[in-house]
Amino acid sequence: MKQSISVKSLIRVLIGLFIYGGGLAIMVSADIGLSPWDVLAMGISIQTTLSFGWATVFVSGLVLLLWIPLKVKLGLGSVLNAILVGIFADLWLAFLPSYELLVTKIAVFILGTVTIGLATGLYISAGLGKGPRDGLMVGTAQRVKKPFWMVRSFYEVTVLVIGFSLGGPVGLGTVIFVVSIGYLTQLGLQLFNLADRKGIV
């Protein structure tokens, strides 16, 4: 895990993960479903004594272990992601309200999804490593020599089914996330790379 780590890059990763945890908590508070991996984490939380955040840490830890046979390069940002996103999500959840109206729930979920997309662009642009799930999917695609979209679909359908069977919430929010997160992440990467070139961050 040898990397040239600057203070600026480390701060960017930490801020990005803090915001990401906030976006995740916002989606949870909307209560209209979650992303496939978060459905799994919530399902584990429901079936155990773990909070949602610690269930997220648990899932991320398992995913990082799967990097070993795939020989995916581990970065500091990958480890920080696995540990901190769940902790930050629990922290944010302690301050977020619940919502009654469906239109409010949808608006809140979209806000959380946009937040996650931009936060992902922020921490990835620091260059300190992929997120645990991204690394797993990229590594698997390279190992089995299949298109990335196919591998991603396989993993996300699998964890969605397992999470749902454990009681994790699947709903309109799940659809919103799956449809929009790719574009929002790309937007976040473009935004922060542009900011870098202009010396803004």
Short mmCIF file of C-alpha atoms in Angstrom, two decimals:
data_model
loop_
_atom_site.label_atom_id
_atom_site.label_comp_id
_atom_site.label_asym_id
_atom_site.label_seq_id
_atom_site.Cartn_x
_atom_site.Cartn_y
_atom_site.Cartn_z
CA MET A 1 0.00 0.00 0.00
CA LYS A 2 2.82 2.37 -0.94
CA GLN A 3 1.46 5.73 -2.01
CA SER A 4 2.62 9.30 -2.11
CA ILE A 5 0.19 10.89 0.32
CA SER A 6 -0.14 14.64 0.62
CA VAL A 7 -1.99 16.42 3.40
CA LYS A 8 -4.27 17.94 0.76
CA SER A 9 -5.20 14.52 -0.62
CA LEU A 10 -5.83 13.10 2.83
CA ILE A 11 -8.05 16.03 3.81
CA ARG A 12 -9.95 15.67 0.54
CA VAL A 13 -10.58 11.99 1.22
CA LEU A 14 -11.74 12.63 4.79
CA ILE A 15 -14.08 15.44 3.75
CA GLY A 16 -15.41 13.35 0.87
CA LEU A 17 -16.11 10.38 3.13
CA PHE A 18 -17.76 12.58 5.75
CA ILE A 19 -20.07 14.02 3.10
CA TYR A 20 -20.64 10.55 1.65
CA GLY A 21 -21.71 9.29 5.08
CA GLY A 22 -24.11 12.23 5.26
CA GLY A 23 -25.59 11.40 1.87
CA LEU A 24 -26.03 7.78 2.91
CA ALA A 25 -27.75 8.82 6.14
CA ILE A 26 -30.05 11.15 4.20
CA MET A 27 -31.12 8.26 1.97
CA VAL A 28 -31.76 6.05 4.98
CA SER A 29 -33.87 8.77 6.62
CA ALA A 30 -36.03 9.04 3.48
CA ASP A 31 -37.22 5.47 4.08
CA ILE A 32 -38.14 4.58 0.47
CA GLY A 33 -35.45 1.99 -0.22
CA LEU A 34 -31.66 2.02 -0.50
CA SER A 35 -28.88 1.23 -2.95
CA PRO A 36 -28.25 -2.53 -3.42
CA TRP A 37 -25.18 -2.67 -1.15
CA ASP A 38 -26.94 -0.60 1.50
CA VAL A 39 -29.97 -2.90 1.35
CA LEU A 40 -27.56 -5.67 2.32
CA ALA A 41 -26.07 -3.62 5.17
CA MET A 42 -29.51 -2.70 6.47
CA GLY A 43 -30.61 -6.33 6.24
CA ILE A 44 -27.60 -7.36 8.33
CA SER A 45 -28.39 -4.56 10.79
CA ILE A 46 -31.98 -5.79 11.12
CA GLN A 47 -30.87 -9.37 11.76
CA THR A 48 -28.10 -8.49 14.25
CA THR A 49 -27.35 -6.02 17.02
CA LEU A 50 -25.22 -3.90 14.69
CA SER A 51 -26.26 -0.37 13.82
CA PHE A 52 -26.66 0.42 10.13
CA GLY A 53 -23.30 2.18 10.12
CA TRP A 54 -21.40 -0.71 11.70
CA ALA A 55 -23.17 -3.17 9.41
CA THR A 56 -21.84 -1.04 6.54
CA VAL A 57 -18.33 -1.26 8.00
CA PHE A 58 -18.73 -5.04 8.30
CA VAL A 59 -19.79 -5.39 4.65
CA SER A 60 -16.94 -3.16 3.49
CA GLY A 61 -14.44 -5.24 5.49
CA LEU A 62 -15.66 -8.43 3.86
CA VAL A 63 -15.41 -6.82 0.44
CA LEU A 64 -11.81 -5.75 1.08
CA LEU A 65 -10.94 -9.33 2.01
CA LEU A 66 -12.19 -10.36 -1.44
CA TRP A 67 -9.60 -8.01 -2.95
CA ILE A 68 -6.83 -10.38 -1.83
CA PRO A 69 -7.45 -13.25 -4.30
CA LEU A 70 -8.24 -10.68 -7.01
CA LYS A 71 -4.88 -8.96 -6.35
CA VAL A 72 -6.44 -5.50 -6.33
CA LYS A 73 -4.07 -2.78 -5.13
CA LEU A 74 -5.10 -1.49 -1.72
CA GLY A 75 -4.97 2.25 -1.10
CA LEU A 76 -5.23 4.28 2.07
CA GLY A 77 -8.44 5.81 0.71
CA SER A 78 -9.89 2.30 0.33
CA VAL A 79 -9.24 1.47 3.98
CA LEU A 80 -10.54 4.83 5.21
CA ASN A 81 -13.65 4.36 3.07
CA ALA A 82 -14.33 0.93 4.58
CA ILE A 83 -13.98 2.20 8.14
CA LEU A 84 -15.33 5.74 8.09
CA VAL A 85 -18.38 5.82 5.80
CA GLY A 86 -20.45 3.69 8.15
CA ILE A 87 -19.28 5.56 11.24
CA PHE A 88 -20.07 8.90 9.63
CA ALA A 89 -23.48 7.60 8.50
CA ASP A 90 -24.39 6.67 12.09
CA LEU A 91 -23.22 10.09 13.24
CA TRP A 92 -25.41 11.89 10.70
CA LEU A 93 -28.41 9.63 11.39
CA ALA A 94 -28.47 10.79 15.00
CA PHE A 95 -29.46 14.28 13.81
CA LEU A 96 -31.78 13.56 10.87
CA PRO A 97 -35.60 13.59 11.18
CA SER A 98 -38.13 11.20 9.68
CA TYR A 99 -40.56 12.29 6.97
CA GLU A 100 -44.27 11.66 6.38
CA LEU A 101 -45.13 12.85 2.86
CA LEU A 102 -44.02 10.67 -0.07
CA VAL A 103 -43.02 13.71 -2.13
CA THR A 104 -40.78 14.83 0.73
CA LYS A 105 -39.26 11.36 1.03
CA ILE A 106 -38.49 11.32 -2.70
CA ALA A 107 -36.94 14.80 -2.60
CA VAL A 108 -34.83 13.86 0.42
CA PHE A 109 -33.67 10.63 -1.23
CA ILE A 110 -32.68 12.47 -4.40
CA LEU A 111 -30.71 14.94 -2.27
CA GLY A 112 -28.90 12.04 -0.62
CA THR A 113 -28.13 10.42 -3.98
CA VAL A 114 -26.74 13.66 -5.42
CA THR A 115 -24.66 14.13 -2.27
CA ILE A 116 -23.18 10.65 -2.61
CA GLY A 117 -22.37 11.17 -6.28
CA LEU A 118 -20.52 14.42 -5.62
CA ALA A 119 -18.78 13.04 -2.51
CA THR A 120 -17.58 10.03 -4.50
CA GLY A 121 -16.07 12.36 -7.08
CA LEU A 122 -14.35 14.28 -4.28
CA TYR A 123 -12.66 11.36 -2.55
CA ILE A 124 -11.79 9.39 -5.71
CA SER A 125 -10.17 12.48 -7.26
CA ALA A 126 -7.72 12.51 -4.35
CA GLY A 127 -6.07 9.44 -5.91
CA LEU A 128 -5.70 7.42 -2.71
CA GLY A 129 -7.56 4.32 -3.87
CA LYS A 130 -10.91 2.99 -5.01
CA GLY A 131 -13.88 2.37 -2.76
CA PRO A 132 -14.18 -1.25 -1.54
CA ARG A 133 -17.07 -2.15 -3.85
CA ASP A 134 -15.59 -0.45 -6.91
CA GLY A 135 -12.31 -2.29 -6.39
CA LEU A 136 -14.11 -5.60 -6.07
CA MET A 137 -16.03 -5.09 -9.30
CA VAL A 138 -13.04 -3.80 -11.29
CA GLY A 139 -10.84 -6.62 -10.01
CA THR A 140 -13.46 -9.26 -10.81
CA ALA A 141 -14.05 -7.86 -14.30
CA GLN A 142 -10.32 -8.03 -15.00
CA ARG A 143 -9.98 -11.54 -13.58
CA VAL A 144 -12.95 -13.13 -15.39
CA LYS A 145 -12.45 -10.98 -18.50
CA LYS A 146 -16.05 -9.82 -18.64
CA PRO A 147 -17.46 -6.30 -19.23
CA PHE A 148 -17.57 -4.13 -16.11
CA TRP A 149 -21.31 -3.49 -16.46
CA MET A 150 -21.99 -7.23 -16.45
CA VAL A 151 -19.92 -7.82 -13.32
CA ARG A 152 -21.46 -4.84 -11.58
CA SER A 153 -24.96 -6.04 -12.42
CA PHE A 154 -24.16 -9.52 -11.09
CA TYR A 155 -22.87 -8.21 -7.77
CA GLU A 156 -25.62 -5.66 -7.28
CA VAL A 157 -28.44 -8.08 -8.07
CA THR A 158 -26.86 -10.68 -5.77
CA VAL A 159 -26.44 -8.35 -2.78
CA LEU A 160 -29.89 -6.86 -3.40
CA VAL A 161 -31.54 -10.28 -3.24
CA ILE A 162 -29.59 -11.29 -0.14
CA GLY A 163 -30.26 -7.96 1.56
CA PHE A 164 -33.96 -8.09 0.73
CA SER A 165 -34.20 -11.63 2.10
CA LEU A 166 -32.71 -10.32 5.36
CA GLY A 167 -35.33 -7.58 5.57
CA GLY A 168 -33.44 -4.75 3.88
CA PRO A 169 -35.62 -2.04 2.29
CA VAL A 170 -36.12 -2.17 -1.48
CA GLY A 171 -38.32 0.47 -3.08
CA LEU A 172 -38.53 3.53 -5.27
CA GLY A 173 -35.30 4.86 -3.80
CA THR A 174 -33.46 1.74 -4.99
CA VAL A 175 -34.56 2.45 -8.55
CA ILE A 176 -33.64 6.15 -8.30
CA PHE A 177 -30.17 5.27 -7.04
CA VAL A 178 -29.41 2.58 -9.62
CA VAL A 179 -30.55 4.77 -12.51
CA SER A 180 -28.77 7.97 -11.47
CA ILE A 181 -25.63 7.15 -9.49
CA GLY A 182 -23.39 6.46 -12.49
CA TYR A 183 -24.08 9.86 -14.03
CA LEU A 184 -23.81 11.68 -10.68
CA THR A 185 -20.47 10.06 -9.87
CA GLN A 186 -19.14 11.02 -13.30
CA LEU A 187 -20.36 14.56 -12.70
CA GLY A 188 -18.61 14.63 -9.34
CA LEU A 189 -15.34 13.45 -10.87
CA GLN A 190 -15.54 16.07 -13.61
CA LEU A 191 -16.39 18.79 -11.11
CA PHE A 192 -13.49 18.11 -8.76
CA ASN A 193 -10.96 17.45 -11.49
CA LEU A 194 -11.92 20.81 -12.98
CA ALA A 195 -11.62 22.44 -9.56
CA ASP A 196 -8.16 20.87 -9.22
CA ARG A 197 -7.01 22.27 -12.53
CA LYS A 198 -8.16 25.74 -11.49
CA GLY A 199 -6.57 25.44 -8.07
CA ILE A 200 -9.88 25.77 -6.23
CA VAL A 201 -9.37 22.68 -4.06
#
